[in-house]
Short mmCIF file of C-alpha atoms in Angstrom, two decimals:
data_model
loop_
_atom_site.label_atom_id
_atom_site.label_comp_id
_atom_site.label_asym_id
_atom_site.label_seq_id
_atom_site.Cartn_x
_atom_site.Cartn_y
_atom_site.Cartn_z
CA MET D 232 -216.29 44.04 -81.03
CA ARG D 233 -215.31 40.43 -80.50
CA ASN D 234 -217.84 39.24 -77.98
CA LEU D 235 -220.52 40.51 -75.66
CA VAL D 236 -219.71 39.57 -72.16
CA ALA D 237 -222.13 39.92 -69.30
CA LEU D 238 -225.44 41.19 -68.02
CA ALA D 239 -225.81 41.14 -64.26
CA THR D 240 -227.74 42.80 -61.52
CA GLY D 241 -225.15 43.94 -59.02
CA LEU D 242 -221.42 43.50 -58.93
CA ALA D 243 -221.55 40.35 -56.82
CA VAL D 244 -223.73 38.60 -59.38
CA LEU D 245 -221.45 39.71 -62.20
CA THR D 246 -218.41 38.29 -60.43
CA ALA D 247 -220.23 35.04 -59.68
CA ILE D 248 -221.16 34.62 -63.33
CA ALA D 249 -217.56 35.20 -64.37
CA ALA D 250 -216.37 32.61 -61.86
CA CYS D 251 -218.87 30.05 -63.11
CA GLU D 252 -217.66 30.51 -66.67
CA ASN D 253 -214.21 29.27 -65.65
CA GLY D 254 -215.54 26.05 -64.14
CA PRO D 255 -216.22 22.66 -65.71
CA GLY D 256 -218.74 22.44 -68.52
CA ALA D 257 -218.14 25.91 -69.92
CA PRO D 258 -220.94 26.94 -72.31
CA LYS D 259 -220.67 26.78 -76.07
CA GLU D 260 -219.30 29.68 -78.03
CA PRO D 261 -222.01 32.24 -78.85
CA PRO D 262 -222.59 33.67 -82.31
CA VAL D 263 -220.23 36.39 -83.50
CA LEU D 264 -222.13 39.68 -83.19
CA THR D 265 -221.02 43.04 -84.58
CA VAL D 266 -223.22 46.14 -84.27
CA THR D 267 -222.17 48.87 -86.70
CA SER D 268 -224.91 51.46 -86.13
CA PRO D 269 -225.69 53.49 -84.13
CA ALA D 270 -222.27 54.45 -82.82
CA ARG D 271 -221.67 54.18 -79.11
CA GLY D 272 -222.66 57.26 -77.14
CA LEU D 273 -225.09 58.60 -79.75
CA ILE D 274 -226.78 61.90 -78.87
CA GLN D 275 -229.65 62.92 -81.13
CA GLY D 276 -231.77 66.02 -80.85
CA HIS D 277 -235.15 64.33 -80.75
CA ALA D 278 -236.99 61.23 -79.66
CA GLY D 279 -238.25 58.84 -82.32
CA GLN D 280 -236.92 56.05 -84.49
CA VAL D 281 -233.38 54.69 -84.51
CA THR D 282 -232.13 52.09 -86.98
CA VAL D 283 -229.87 49.43 -85.47
CA SER D 284 -227.78 47.44 -87.94
CA GLY D 285 -224.84 45.07 -87.99
CA GLN D 286 -223.89 41.48 -88.68
CA ALA D 287 -224.42 38.22 -86.81
CA LEU D 288 -222.45 35.11 -87.87
CA PRO D 289 -222.42 31.50 -86.64
CA ASN D 290 -219.88 30.45 -84.02
CA ALA D 291 -216.78 28.39 -84.84
CA ALA D 292 -218.85 25.19 -84.58
CA GLY D 293 -221.14 26.48 -87.32
CA ASP D 294 -224.35 26.48 -85.25
CA ALA D 295 -226.99 28.18 -87.39
CA LEU D 296 -228.42 31.52 -86.33
CA ASP D 297 -232.00 31.59 -85.09
CA LYS D 298 -232.85 35.29 -84.71
CA VAL D 299 -231.65 38.76 -83.76
CA LEU D 300 -233.68 40.89 -81.35
CA VAL D 301 -233.11 44.59 -80.68
CA ASN D 302 -234.90 45.70 -77.52
CA ASP D 303 -237.30 42.80 -78.16
CA VAL D 304 -237.95 43.93 -81.76
CA GLN D 305 -237.09 41.16 -84.23
CA ALA D 306 -234.53 42.31 -86.78
CA THR D 307 -234.58 41.55 -90.48
CA LEU D 308 -231.79 38.98 -90.96
CA ALA D 309 -230.18 38.48 -94.39
CA PRO D 310 -228.45 35.25 -95.55
CA ASP D 311 -225.02 36.89 -95.15
CA GLY D 312 -225.80 37.63 -91.49
CA SER D 313 -226.43 41.33 -91.92
CA PHE D 314 -229.42 42.61 -89.98
CA SER D 315 -231.35 45.76 -89.24
CA ALA D 316 -234.17 46.76 -86.92
CA VAL D 317 -236.01 50.01 -86.34
CA ILE D 318 -236.76 50.81 -82.70
CA THR D 319 -238.33 53.78 -80.96
CA VAL D 320 -236.39 55.72 -78.33
CA ASN D 321 -238.06 58.09 -75.90
CA GLU D 322 -236.70 61.39 -74.62
CA GLY D 323 -233.86 60.71 -72.22
CA ALA D 324 -231.38 57.84 -72.09
CA THR D 325 -232.11 54.47 -73.67
CA LEU D 326 -229.98 51.33 -73.59
CA ILE D 327 -230.14 49.44 -76.89
CA GLU D 328 -229.62 45.73 -76.32
CA THR D 329 -229.05 43.57 -79.38
CA VAL D 330 -229.28 39.80 -78.83
CA ALA D 331 -228.20 37.30 -81.50
CA SER D 332 -229.13 33.69 -80.65
CA ASP D 333 -228.48 30.42 -82.48
CA VAL D 334 -230.48 27.22 -82.76
CA GLN D 335 -228.66 25.81 -79.72
CA GLY D 336 -230.01 28.68 -77.59
CA THR D 337 -226.59 30.29 -77.16
CA ALA D 338 -226.68 34.09 -77.38
CA ALA D 339 -224.33 37.01 -77.90
CA THR D 340 -225.37 40.48 -76.86
CA ASP D 341 -224.30 44.06 -77.46
CA THR D 342 -225.49 46.97 -75.32
CA ARG D 343 -224.98 50.63 -76.16
CA ALA D 344 -226.56 53.92 -75.17
CA VAL D 345 -228.43 56.65 -76.99
CA GLN D 346 -229.55 59.97 -75.51
CA ALA D 347 -232.43 61.75 -77.22
CA GLY D 348 -234.03 65.14 -76.69
CA GLN D 349 -233.54 68.86 -77.03
CA LEU D 350 -230.04 70.14 -76.22
CA ARG D 351 -229.96 73.25 -74.05
CA PRO D 352 -226.88 75.24 -73.01
CA VAL D 353 -225.42 74.54 -69.59
CA GLY D 354 -226.16 77.33 -67.14
CA THR D 355 -229.77 77.49 -68.34
CA SER D 356 -232.20 78.26 -65.53
CA ILE D 357 -234.50 75.31 -64.82
CA ASP D 358 -238.07 76.41 -64.14
CA LYS D 359 -239.68 74.50 -61.28
CA ALA D 360 -236.40 72.70 -60.65
CA ILE D 361 -237.56 71.97 -57.10
CA ASP D 362 -241.12 71.51 -55.86
CA LEU D 363 -241.86 71.30 -52.14
CA SER D 364 -245.01 70.59 -50.17
CA MET D 365 -245.57 70.71 -46.41
CA SER D 366 -248.63 69.53 -44.50
CA ALA D 367 -250.42 71.30 -41.66
CA ALA D 368 -248.81 68.80 -39.27
CA SER D 369 -245.37 69.77 -40.61
CA PHE D 370 -246.09 73.44 -39.90
CA ALA D 371 -247.03 72.44 -36.35
CA LYS D 372 -243.59 70.81 -36.02
CA LEU D 373 -242.02 73.91 -37.52
CA SER D 374 -243.81 76.10 -34.96
CA THR D 375 -242.08 74.18 -32.19
CA ALA D 376 -238.68 74.79 -33.78
CA ALA D 377 -239.37 78.47 -34.53
CA GLY D 378 -238.80 79.88 -31.04
CA PRO D 379 -235.11 78.92 -30.73
CA ILE D 380 -234.47 80.14 -34.29
CA LEU D 381 -236.02 83.55 -33.57
CA LYS D 382 -234.14 83.86 -30.27
CA GLY D 383 -230.90 83.41 -32.20
CA LEU D 384 -231.59 86.23 -34.67
CA ASP D 385 -229.58 89.47 -34.60
CA MET D 386 -232.58 91.78 -34.45
CA ALA D 387 -230.44 94.93 -34.29
CA SER D 388 -228.93 94.12 -37.69
CA LEU D 389 -232.29 93.17 -39.17
CA LEU D 390 -233.86 96.43 -37.97
CA ALA D 391 -231.01 98.73 -39.03
CA PRO D 392 -232.21 99.27 -42.64
CA MET D 393 -235.68 100.26 -41.38
CA GLN D 394 -234.53 103.18 -39.25
CA PRO D 395 -236.06 105.50 -38.33
CA MET D 396 -239.10 103.30 -37.75
CA LEU D 397 -241.24 106.37 -37.05
CA ASN D 398 -240.93 109.80 -38.61
CA VAL D 399 -243.79 112.01 -37.42
CA GLY D 400 -244.62 115.69 -37.25
CA GLY D 401 -243.05 118.30 -39.48
CA GLY D 402 -241.71 121.81 -39.71
CA SER D 403 -240.36 123.02 -36.40
CA THR D 404 -241.85 120.15 -34.35
CA TYR D 405 -241.06 116.57 -35.33
CA ALA D 406 -239.84 113.25 -33.95
CA GLN D 407 -237.80 110.36 -35.36
CA LEU D 408 -237.83 107.04 -33.49
CA PHE D 409 -234.83 104.72 -33.93
CA VAL D 410 -235.28 101.20 -32.54
CA ASP D 411 -231.87 99.89 -31.48
CA ASP D 412 -232.86 96.30 -30.70
CA VAL D 413 -235.72 93.99 -29.72
CA ASN D 414 -235.04 91.66 -26.80
CA PHE D 415 -237.21 89.10 -25.01
CA SER D 416 -236.80 86.23 -22.59
CA ASP D 417 -238.90 83.74 -24.55
CA ILE D 418 -241.12 83.48 -27.60
CA GLN D 419 -243.68 80.88 -28.64
CA ILE D 420 -244.84 80.68 -32.25
CA ALA D 421 -247.95 78.99 -33.62
CA MET D 422 -248.48 78.66 -37.38
CA SER D 423 -251.15 76.78 -39.27
CA PRO D 424 -251.99 76.98 -42.97
CA VAL D 425 -255.13 78.77 -44.07
CA GLN D 426 -256.33 79.89 -47.46
CA GLY D 427 -253.77 82.38 -48.74
CA GLY D 428 -251.20 82.18 -45.95
CA LEU D 429 -250.45 81.09 -42.41
CA SER D 430 -252.53 81.79 -39.36
CA PHE D 431 -249.87 83.33 -37.13
CA ARG D 432 -249.59 83.91 -33.38
CA ALA D 433 -246.50 84.99 -31.43
CA GLU D 434 -246.45 85.09 -27.62
CA ILE D 435 -243.50 87.17 -26.38
CA ASP D 436 -242.37 87.22 -22.74
CA LYS D 437 -240.43 90.06 -21.08
CA LEU D 438 -240.23 92.37 -24.06
CA ASP D 439 -237.42 94.94 -23.87
CA VAL D 440 -237.01 97.50 -26.69
CA PRO D 441 -234.12 100.00 -26.35
CA ALA D 442 -234.46 102.99 -28.69
CA HIS D 443 -233.54 106.63 -29.11
CA VAL D 444 -235.42 109.66 -30.40
CA ARG D 445 -234.29 112.68 -32.37
CA PHE D 446 -236.73 115.56 -32.09
CA ALA D 447 -237.42 119.25 -32.26
CA VAL D 448 -240.05 121.34 -30.47
CA LEU D 449 -240.69 124.74 -32.03
CA GLY D 450 -237.29 124.59 -33.65
CA LEU D 451 -235.37 123.55 -30.54
CA GLY D 452 -233.72 120.20 -31.31
CA GLY D 453 -232.59 117.40 -29.07
CA SER D 454 -232.20 113.66 -28.68
CA ASP D 455 -232.58 111.17 -25.88
CA SER D 456 -232.95 107.46 -25.20
CA LEU D 457 -236.26 105.65 -24.85
CA ARG D 458 -236.90 102.21 -23.43
CA VAL D 459 -240.14 100.27 -23.78
CA THR D 460 -240.89 97.09 -21.81
CA ALA D 461 -243.83 94.75 -21.31
CA ASP D 462 -244.33 91.55 -19.37
CA ARG D 463 -246.14 89.90 -22.26
CA VAL D 464 -247.07 90.75 -25.83
CA VAL D 465 -249.23 88.69 -28.19
CA ILE D 466 -249.25 89.35 -31.94
CA ALA D 467 -251.80 87.56 -34.11
CA GLY D 468 -252.79 87.80 -37.75
CA THR D 469 -252.40 86.14 -41.13
CA LEU D 470 -248.84 85.80 -42.36
CA ALA D 471 -248.82 86.42 -46.10
CA ILE D 472 -245.78 84.90 -47.86
CA THR D 473 -244.76 85.85 -51.39
CA PRO D 474 -241.74 84.97 -53.59
CA ALA D 475 -238.99 87.60 -53.63
CA GLY D 476 -236.62 86.25 -56.28
CA LEU D 477 -233.08 85.54 -55.15
CA SER D 478 -233.93 87.00 -51.73
CA GLY D 479 -236.19 84.03 -51.04
CA PHE D 480 -239.56 84.89 -49.54
CA LYS D 481 -241.08 88.10 -48.23
CA THR D 482 -243.48 88.06 -45.28
CA ARG D 483 -246.22 90.46 -44.23
CA ILE D 484 -248.63 90.21 -41.30
CA ALA D 485 -252.09 91.13 -42.56
CA ASN D 486 -254.42 92.84 -40.07
CA PRO D 487 -252.17 92.38 -37.02
CA ASN D 488 -253.80 92.32 -33.60
CA VAL D 489 -251.41 93.23 -30.76
CA SER D 490 -252.23 92.89 -27.07
CA VAL D 491 -249.84 94.13 -24.36
CA THR D 492 -249.64 93.23 -20.66
CA SER D 493 -247.87 95.48 -18.09
CA PHE D 494 -246.62 98.10 -20.53
CA HIS D 495 -243.95 100.52 -19.26
CA PHE D 496 -241.68 103.11 -20.81
CA ASP D 497 -238.70 105.17 -19.66
CA ALA D 498 -238.56 108.36 -21.72
CA GLY D 499 -235.64 110.11 -20.00
CA GLY D 500 -235.80 113.82 -20.88
CA ILE D 501 -238.00 113.52 -23.96
CA PRO D 502 -240.66 116.27 -23.83
CA SER D 503 -244.31 115.25 -23.44
CA THR D 504 -245.10 117.00 -26.73
CA ILE D 505 -242.84 114.50 -28.50
CA LEU D 506 -244.23 111.53 -26.55
CA ASN D 507 -247.74 112.54 -27.61
CA LEU D 508 -246.54 112.91 -31.19
CA LEU D 509 -245.16 109.34 -31.00
CA HIS D 510 -248.41 108.02 -29.42
CA ILE D 511 -246.22 106.42 -26.79
CA ASP D 512 -249.09 104.46 -25.20
CA SER D 513 -249.51 102.43 -28.39
CA ILE D 514 -245.88 102.40 -29.47
CA VAL D 515 -245.61 98.61 -29.07
CA GLN D 516 -248.55 98.10 -31.44
CA THR D 517 -246.75 100.34 -33.94
CA ILE D 518 -243.23 98.92 -33.95
CA LEU D 519 -243.70 95.21 -33.21
CA PRO D 520 -245.66 94.07 -36.31
CA PRO D 521 -242.99 95.27 -38.79
CA ALA D 522 -240.29 93.88 -36.49
CA ALA D 523 -242.11 90.54 -36.42
CA GLU D 524 -242.38 90.55 -40.21
CA LEU D 525 -238.63 91.08 -40.43
CA ALA D 526 -237.97 88.22 -38.02
CA MET D 527 -240.33 85.85 -39.80
CA THR D 528 -238.65 86.32 -43.19
CA PRO D 529 -235.44 84.39 -42.33
CA LEU D 530 -237.51 81.83 -40.44
CA VAL D 531 -239.74 81.23 -43.46
CA ASN D 532 -236.71 81.00 -45.73
CA GLN D 533 -235.25 78.34 -43.46
CA ALA D 534 -238.57 76.55 -43.22
CA LEU D 535 -239.20 76.49 -46.95
CA GLY D 536 -235.83 75.49 -48.30
CA ALA D 537 -232.99 77.54 -46.80
CA LEU D 538 -231.48 77.74 -50.28
CA ALA D 539 -232.50 81.03 -51.88
CA GLY D 540 -230.01 83.43 -53.35
CA PRO D 541 -226.67 83.10 -55.12
CA GLN D 542 -224.32 80.58 -53.54
CA GLN D 543 -221.02 78.92 -54.35
CA LEU D 544 -220.38 75.27 -53.55
CA ASP D 545 -217.43 72.94 -54.08
CA VAL D 546 -218.33 69.92 -56.22
CA LEU D 547 -215.57 67.38 -56.86
CA GLY D 548 -212.97 70.14 -56.65
CA HIS D 549 -214.84 72.52 -58.98
CA LYS D 550 -216.68 75.73 -58.09
CA LEU D 551 -220.44 75.54 -58.58
CA ASP D 552 -222.37 78.81 -58.93
CA LEU D 553 -225.95 78.28 -57.83
CA GLN D 554 -228.88 80.69 -58.02
CA LEU D 555 -232.19 79.58 -56.57
CA ALA D 556 -235.33 81.68 -56.50
CA PRO D 557 -238.85 80.71 -55.40
CA SER D 558 -241.37 81.29 -58.17
CA ALA D 559 -244.73 80.38 -56.64
CA ILE D 560 -246.34 79.43 -53.33
CA ALA D 561 -249.91 78.51 -52.47
CA PHE D 562 -251.60 77.82 -49.13
CA ASP D 563 -254.81 76.11 -48.12
CA PRO D 564 -255.86 74.50 -44.82
CA SER D 565 -254.10 71.23 -45.73
CA GLY D 566 -250.67 72.84 -46.13
CA ALA D 567 -248.47 74.64 -48.65
CA VAL D 568 -247.03 73.87 -52.09
CA LEU D 569 -244.22 75.90 -53.60
CA ALA D 570 -241.98 75.88 -56.67
CA MET D 571 -238.40 77.10 -57.06
CA ASN D 572 -236.36 77.92 -60.16
CA LEU D 573 -232.68 77.02 -60.16
CA LYS D 574 -229.64 77.91 -62.24
CA VAL D 575 -226.39 75.97 -61.80
CA LEU D 576 -223.05 76.36 -63.58
CA LEU D 577 -219.73 74.69 -62.84
CA ALA D 578 -216.81 77.00 -63.53
CA GLY D 579 -215.09 76.01 -66.78
CA SER D 580 -217.96 73.92 -68.15
CA GLU D 581 -219.16 76.55 -70.63
CA SER D 582 -217.62 74.55 -73.50
CA SER D 583 -220.17 71.76 -72.96
CA PRO D 584 -222.38 71.06 -76.00
CA GLY D 585 -225.31 71.19 -73.58
CA PHE D 586 -227.61 68.85 -71.70
CA ILE D 587 -230.63 66.86 -72.80
CA PHE D 588 -233.78 68.71 -71.74
CA THR D 589 -236.95 66.67 -71.40
CA ASN D 590 -240.47 68.06 -71.19
CA ASN D 591 -241.67 67.23 -67.71
CA GLY D 592 -245.21 67.41 -66.47
CA SER D 593 -246.27 68.72 -63.07
CA PRO D 594 -245.74 66.25 -60.24
CA ALA D 595 -248.65 65.55 -57.93
CA MET D 596 -247.75 67.43 -54.75
CA THR D 597 -249.90 66.39 -51.80
CA ALA D 598 -249.75 68.91 -48.96
CA SER D 599 -251.80 66.74 -46.63
CA TYR D 600 -249.04 64.22 -45.84
CA GLY D 601 -245.76 65.14 -44.15
CA PHE D 602 -243.54 66.71 -46.77
CA GLN D 603 -242.65 66.06 -50.39
CA ILE D 604 -239.67 67.28 -52.39
CA GLY D 605 -239.59 66.95 -56.17
CA LEU D 606 -236.27 67.37 -58.01
CA ALA D 607 -236.55 67.85 -61.78
CA ASP D 608 -234.42 65.39 -63.74
CA ASP D 609 -233.27 68.34 -65.90
CA LEU D 610 -231.51 69.85 -62.88
CA LEU D 611 -229.51 66.68 -62.26
CA ASN D 612 -228.79 66.13 -65.95
CA GLU D 613 -227.51 69.69 -66.37
CA MET D 614 -225.03 69.15 -63.54
CA PHE D 615 -223.94 65.82 -65.04
CA ALA D 616 -223.34 67.48 -68.43
CA GLU D 617 -221.24 70.19 -66.80
CA LEU D 618 -219.08 67.65 -64.96
CA HIS D 619 -218.71 65.65 -68.17
CA ALA D 620 -217.48 68.74 -70.03
CA LEU D 621 -214.80 69.22 -67.38
CA GLY D 622 -213.68 65.60 -67.65
CA ALA D 623 -214.34 65.26 -63.94
CA LEU D 624 -215.88 61.81 -64.41
CA ASN D 625 -212.94 60.41 -66.41
CA LEU D 626 -211.02 58.31 -63.92
CA THR D 627 -207.87 56.25 -63.57
CA VAL D 628 -208.42 53.34 -61.22
CA PRO D 629 -205.29 51.57 -59.94
CA LYS D 630 -206.00 47.83 -59.76
CA ASP D 631 -202.94 45.59 -59.95
CA VAL D 632 -204.09 42.06 -60.72
CA GLY D 633 -200.91 40.98 -62.44
CA VAL D 634 -202.06 41.03 -66.06
CA PHE D 635 -203.00 44.72 -65.79
CA ASP D 636 -202.32 47.36 -63.17
CA ALA D 637 -204.83 50.14 -63.94
CA ALA D 638 -208.07 50.94 -65.75
CA GLN D 639 -208.78 54.28 -67.43
CA ILE D 640 -212.49 55.17 -67.51
CA HIS D 641 -213.68 57.56 -70.23
CA MET D 642 -217.29 58.77 -70.28
CA THR D 643 -218.45 59.12 -73.90
CA VAL D 644 -221.71 60.77 -72.78
CA PRO D 645 -222.76 62.32 -69.47
CA PRO D 646 -224.61 60.21 -66.91
CA MET D 647 -228.33 60.85 -67.21
CA ILE D 648 -231.39 60.54 -65.01
CA SER D 649 -234.04 58.98 -67.19
CA ALA D 650 -237.33 57.13 -66.91
CA ASP D 651 -236.91 53.39 -67.41
CA ALA D 652 -239.07 52.37 -70.38
CA ARG D 653 -239.84 49.09 -68.63
CA ASN D 654 -241.62 50.56 -65.60
CA GLY D 655 -241.36 54.37 -65.67
CA GLU D 656 -239.02 54.53 -62.67
CA LEU D 657 -236.28 57.17 -62.76
CA ARG D 658 -232.77 55.75 -62.79
CA ILE D 659 -229.29 57.00 -63.53
CA VAL D 660 -228.02 55.60 -66.81
CA LEU D 661 -224.25 55.43 -67.30
CA GLY D 662 -223.95 55.14 -71.05
CA ASP D 663 -221.00 53.66 -72.95
CA MET D 664 -218.23 54.14 -70.41
CA LEU D 665 -215.02 52.94 -72.04
CA ALA D 666 -212.63 51.07 -69.73
CA THR D 667 -209.09 50.66 -71.07
CA PHE D 668 -206.95 48.23 -69.07
CA THR D 669 -203.23 48.97 -69.03
CA LYS D 670 -200.03 47.32 -67.87
CA GLN D 671 -197.25 49.81 -67.15
CA GLY D 672 -199.04 52.31 -69.39
CA THR D 673 -199.58 49.93 -72.34
CA PRO D 674 -203.20 49.05 -73.26
CA VAL D 675 -203.87 45.32 -72.83
CA GLY D 676 -207.69 45.21 -73.11
CA LYS D 677 -210.79 47.34 -73.48
CA ALA D 678 -214.48 47.11 -72.56
CA ALA D 679 -217.63 49.20 -72.92
CA ILE D 680 -219.78 49.44 -69.81
CA ASN D 681 -223.43 50.45 -69.61
CA ALA D 682 -225.30 50.58 -66.33
CA ARG D 683 -228.69 51.39 -64.87
CA ILE D 684 -228.60 52.44 -61.22
CA ASP D 685 -231.50 52.98 -58.83
CA LEU D 686 -231.67 56.16 -56.79
CA GLN D 687 -231.88 55.98 -53.02
CA ILE D 688 -232.53 58.68 -50.42
CA VAL D 689 -230.79 58.87 -47.05
CA PRO D 690 -230.81 61.29 -44.10
CA VAL D 691 -227.53 63.13 -43.48
CA GLY D 692 -226.30 65.71 -40.98
CA ASN D 693 -227.92 64.19 -37.87
CA GLY D 694 -231.09 63.59 -39.85
CA ASN D 695 -231.90 67.26 -40.53
CA SER D 696 -231.00 67.08 -44.22
CA ILE D 697 -231.29 64.50 -46.97
CA ALA D 698 -229.18 63.42 -49.93
CA LEU D 699 -229.52 61.23 -52.98
CA GLN D 700 -227.38 58.12 -53.24
CA LEU D 701 -226.92 55.33 -55.76
CA GLY D 702 -228.08 51.76 -55.29
CA PRO D 703 -226.61 48.57 -56.78
CA PRO D 704 -225.97 48.77 -60.54
CA GLU D 705 -227.42 46.63 -63.30
CA LEU D 706 -224.41 46.14 -65.58
CA HIS D 707 -223.96 45.41 -69.28
CA VAL D 708 -220.32 44.85 -70.28
CA ASP D 709 -218.94 44.30 -73.80
CA VAL D 710 -215.29 43.46 -74.51
CA LEU D 711 -214.12 45.52 -77.49
CA ASP D 712 -211.78 44.59 -80.34
CA ASP D 713 -210.05 47.92 -80.95
CA VAL D 714 -207.49 47.01 -78.25
CA ALA D 715 -206.19 43.45 -78.46
CA ASN D 716 -206.91 41.47 -75.29
CA THR D 717 -203.38 40.43 -74.29
CA THR D 718 -204.25 39.89 -70.63
CA GLY D 719 -204.68 36.15 -71.09
CA LEU D 720 -208.10 36.48 -69.43
CA GLU D 721 -211.21 35.08 -71.00
CA PRO D 722 -213.63 37.82 -72.08
CA ARG D 723 -216.03 37.15 -69.20
CA ASP D 724 -213.19 37.36 -66.68
CA LEU D 725 -212.07 40.66 -68.16
CA ALA D 726 -215.66 41.86 -67.84
CA ALA D 727 -215.68 40.94 -64.16
CA ALA D 728 -212.57 43.09 -63.74
CA THR D 729 -214.66 46.16 -64.57
CA ALA D 730 -216.20 45.96 -61.08
CA ALA D 731 -213.54 48.18 -59.50
CA ALA D 732 -213.89 50.73 -62.29
CA VAL D 733 -217.67 50.87 -61.94
CA ASN D 734 -217.39 51.19 -58.16
CA ALA D 735 -215.03 54.15 -58.58
CA GLN D 736 -217.43 55.83 -60.99
CA ILE D 737 -220.39 55.28 -58.66
CA GLU D 738 -218.39 56.79 -55.80
CA ALA D 739 -217.60 59.89 -57.88
CA ILE D 740 -221.23 60.35 -58.91
CA SER D 741 -222.40 59.81 -55.33
CA LYS D 742 -220.21 62.72 -54.24
CA LEU D 743 -221.97 64.86 -56.82
CA LEU D 744 -225.42 63.75 -55.67
CA VAL D 745 -224.62 64.61 -52.06
CA SER D 746 -223.75 68.16 -53.17
CA ILE D 747 -227.05 68.69 -55.03
CA PRO D 748 -229.04 71.34 -53.13
CA VAL D 749 -231.94 69.50 -51.50
CA PRO D 750 -234.02 71.70 -49.18
CA ALA D 751 -233.54 71.40 -45.44
CA ILE D 752 -236.52 72.46 -43.37
CA ALA D 753 -235.58 74.65 -40.40
CA GLY D 754 -233.28 72.04 -38.87
CA LEU D 755 -236.08 69.51 -38.37
CA GLN D 756 -235.26 65.83 -38.74
CA PHE D 757 -236.51 63.71 -41.62
CA HIS D 758 -238.09 60.32 -40.94
CA ASN D 759 -239.81 57.54 -42.89
CA LEU D 760 -238.14 58.60 -46.12
CA ALA D 761 -239.25 57.18 -49.46
CA VAL D 762 -238.10 57.89 -53.01
CA GLY D 763 -240.11 57.56 -56.21
CA SER D 764 -240.76 59.36 -59.46
CA ASP D 765 -243.54 61.37 -61.07
CA GLN D 766 -243.66 63.30 -64.35
CA GLY D 767 -239.87 63.46 -64.69
CA TYR D 768 -239.21 64.39 -61.05
CA VAL D 769 -237.31 62.45 -58.42
CA MET D 770 -239.84 62.48 -55.58
CA VAL D 771 -238.83 62.31 -51.93
CA SER D 772 -241.45 62.05 -49.21
CA GLY D 773 -241.40 61.59 -45.46
CA GLN D 774 -242.27 63.02 -42.07
CA LEU D 775 -240.74 65.82 -40.00
CA GLN D 776 -239.81 65.47 -36.34
#
């Protein structure tokens, strides 16, 4: 490597620095810095110590060296300019910045990436990949949205697997009740969290239940239609919700209490013996609780994620197989907290060497405030590793500036979500991207790019869903010697030319982040969004409206 080039926060700052370097009073030449170890894009299977070594020599003017720092650790510097320093890297992605400065205060820098931690195969299921909490106030908002959702359900299809709903009697006298549909003019739902579930109340107006009965009386068989109506029905109880694997959640109304106003039935030619066998006067109390449980299951699945089950998504032109299953849910009067396991695999990425798995703690989920969503960094890093294996993040960026007309971007390691050692915040680290500049297909320059990028959260889809996005990058650019710089540009100007390449890479990664399955909550809108981090999770919080 001939010369380190630039460190800037944001592309505009980087370009401004490059412009200043071309003006009057250009700074003195920095020392000549060469880092020989570790290699760029190092992946090691554990956190711990890394030895950084190389050589730092005076500039052409002969200004004596002062010191070499590696991530603020002073290196041992020999008379011939060779140096070494031992630093500690944590699990995740670390940028190693080596700074060689001379007695005039002029510095050369080299930045490279190392990823440390346990490698796991892609396609590995991530336990607690997504955590979600909802407050009591959020369930009140959900109750308001529940009525229209339930009115849109195809109850006939939901009820079909349960038929016959009643099978009573035996021998020569029996009855089987088949419920064909459940109709109503309006429904109001009230749900509030209690210990162990949701306090549940459904007020149903103008109930209309068409059905038919197959029967026999003393061996003489028959069938006929039955219709049950009521002006108003109220069902109340505790809605117990339990995980059901890839099916999402299962609901059950414990100790249902059903009251009926203005009950009426039309039994056609069904004999009274059969009507008595069916207990026709309490038939609504018999059939509505299980029907309500069936209806609440898709509602709860929409309310608590709307993601369960196997799905296929398109991500940057590749098929993503996704399997999400809730693993735990707990209720108390303040709200609910649940965890979901997730398995993701991009078709064709099986050849990947794996992704860096980091041991996360348990994020603090507070059910008393709005909602919270926690996304495990392992989930995001697994998807990055799969895309990297497919070469989907290797780009060619056309950029004709005369001295070169394109830049090829090669990712030596996958992007990685990692906690910043400086403040613990989770950021995406783009490690050792190699940008080769070409003119009519011939290489004319090369640079290594490292970047830290903040995560942002934005509402999408009319505000009823959210997505992760990338903020401005903090860039570290080194011009490399393995391709001669024949562009005629000074190294810092060539570094500034990486802006278009970095923008293209950020755009590609942003498309991936938008496709990451973040729970939507029953079509409600998200407001007052904030993003943070806790115990290796990207934390999103806000309010529902």
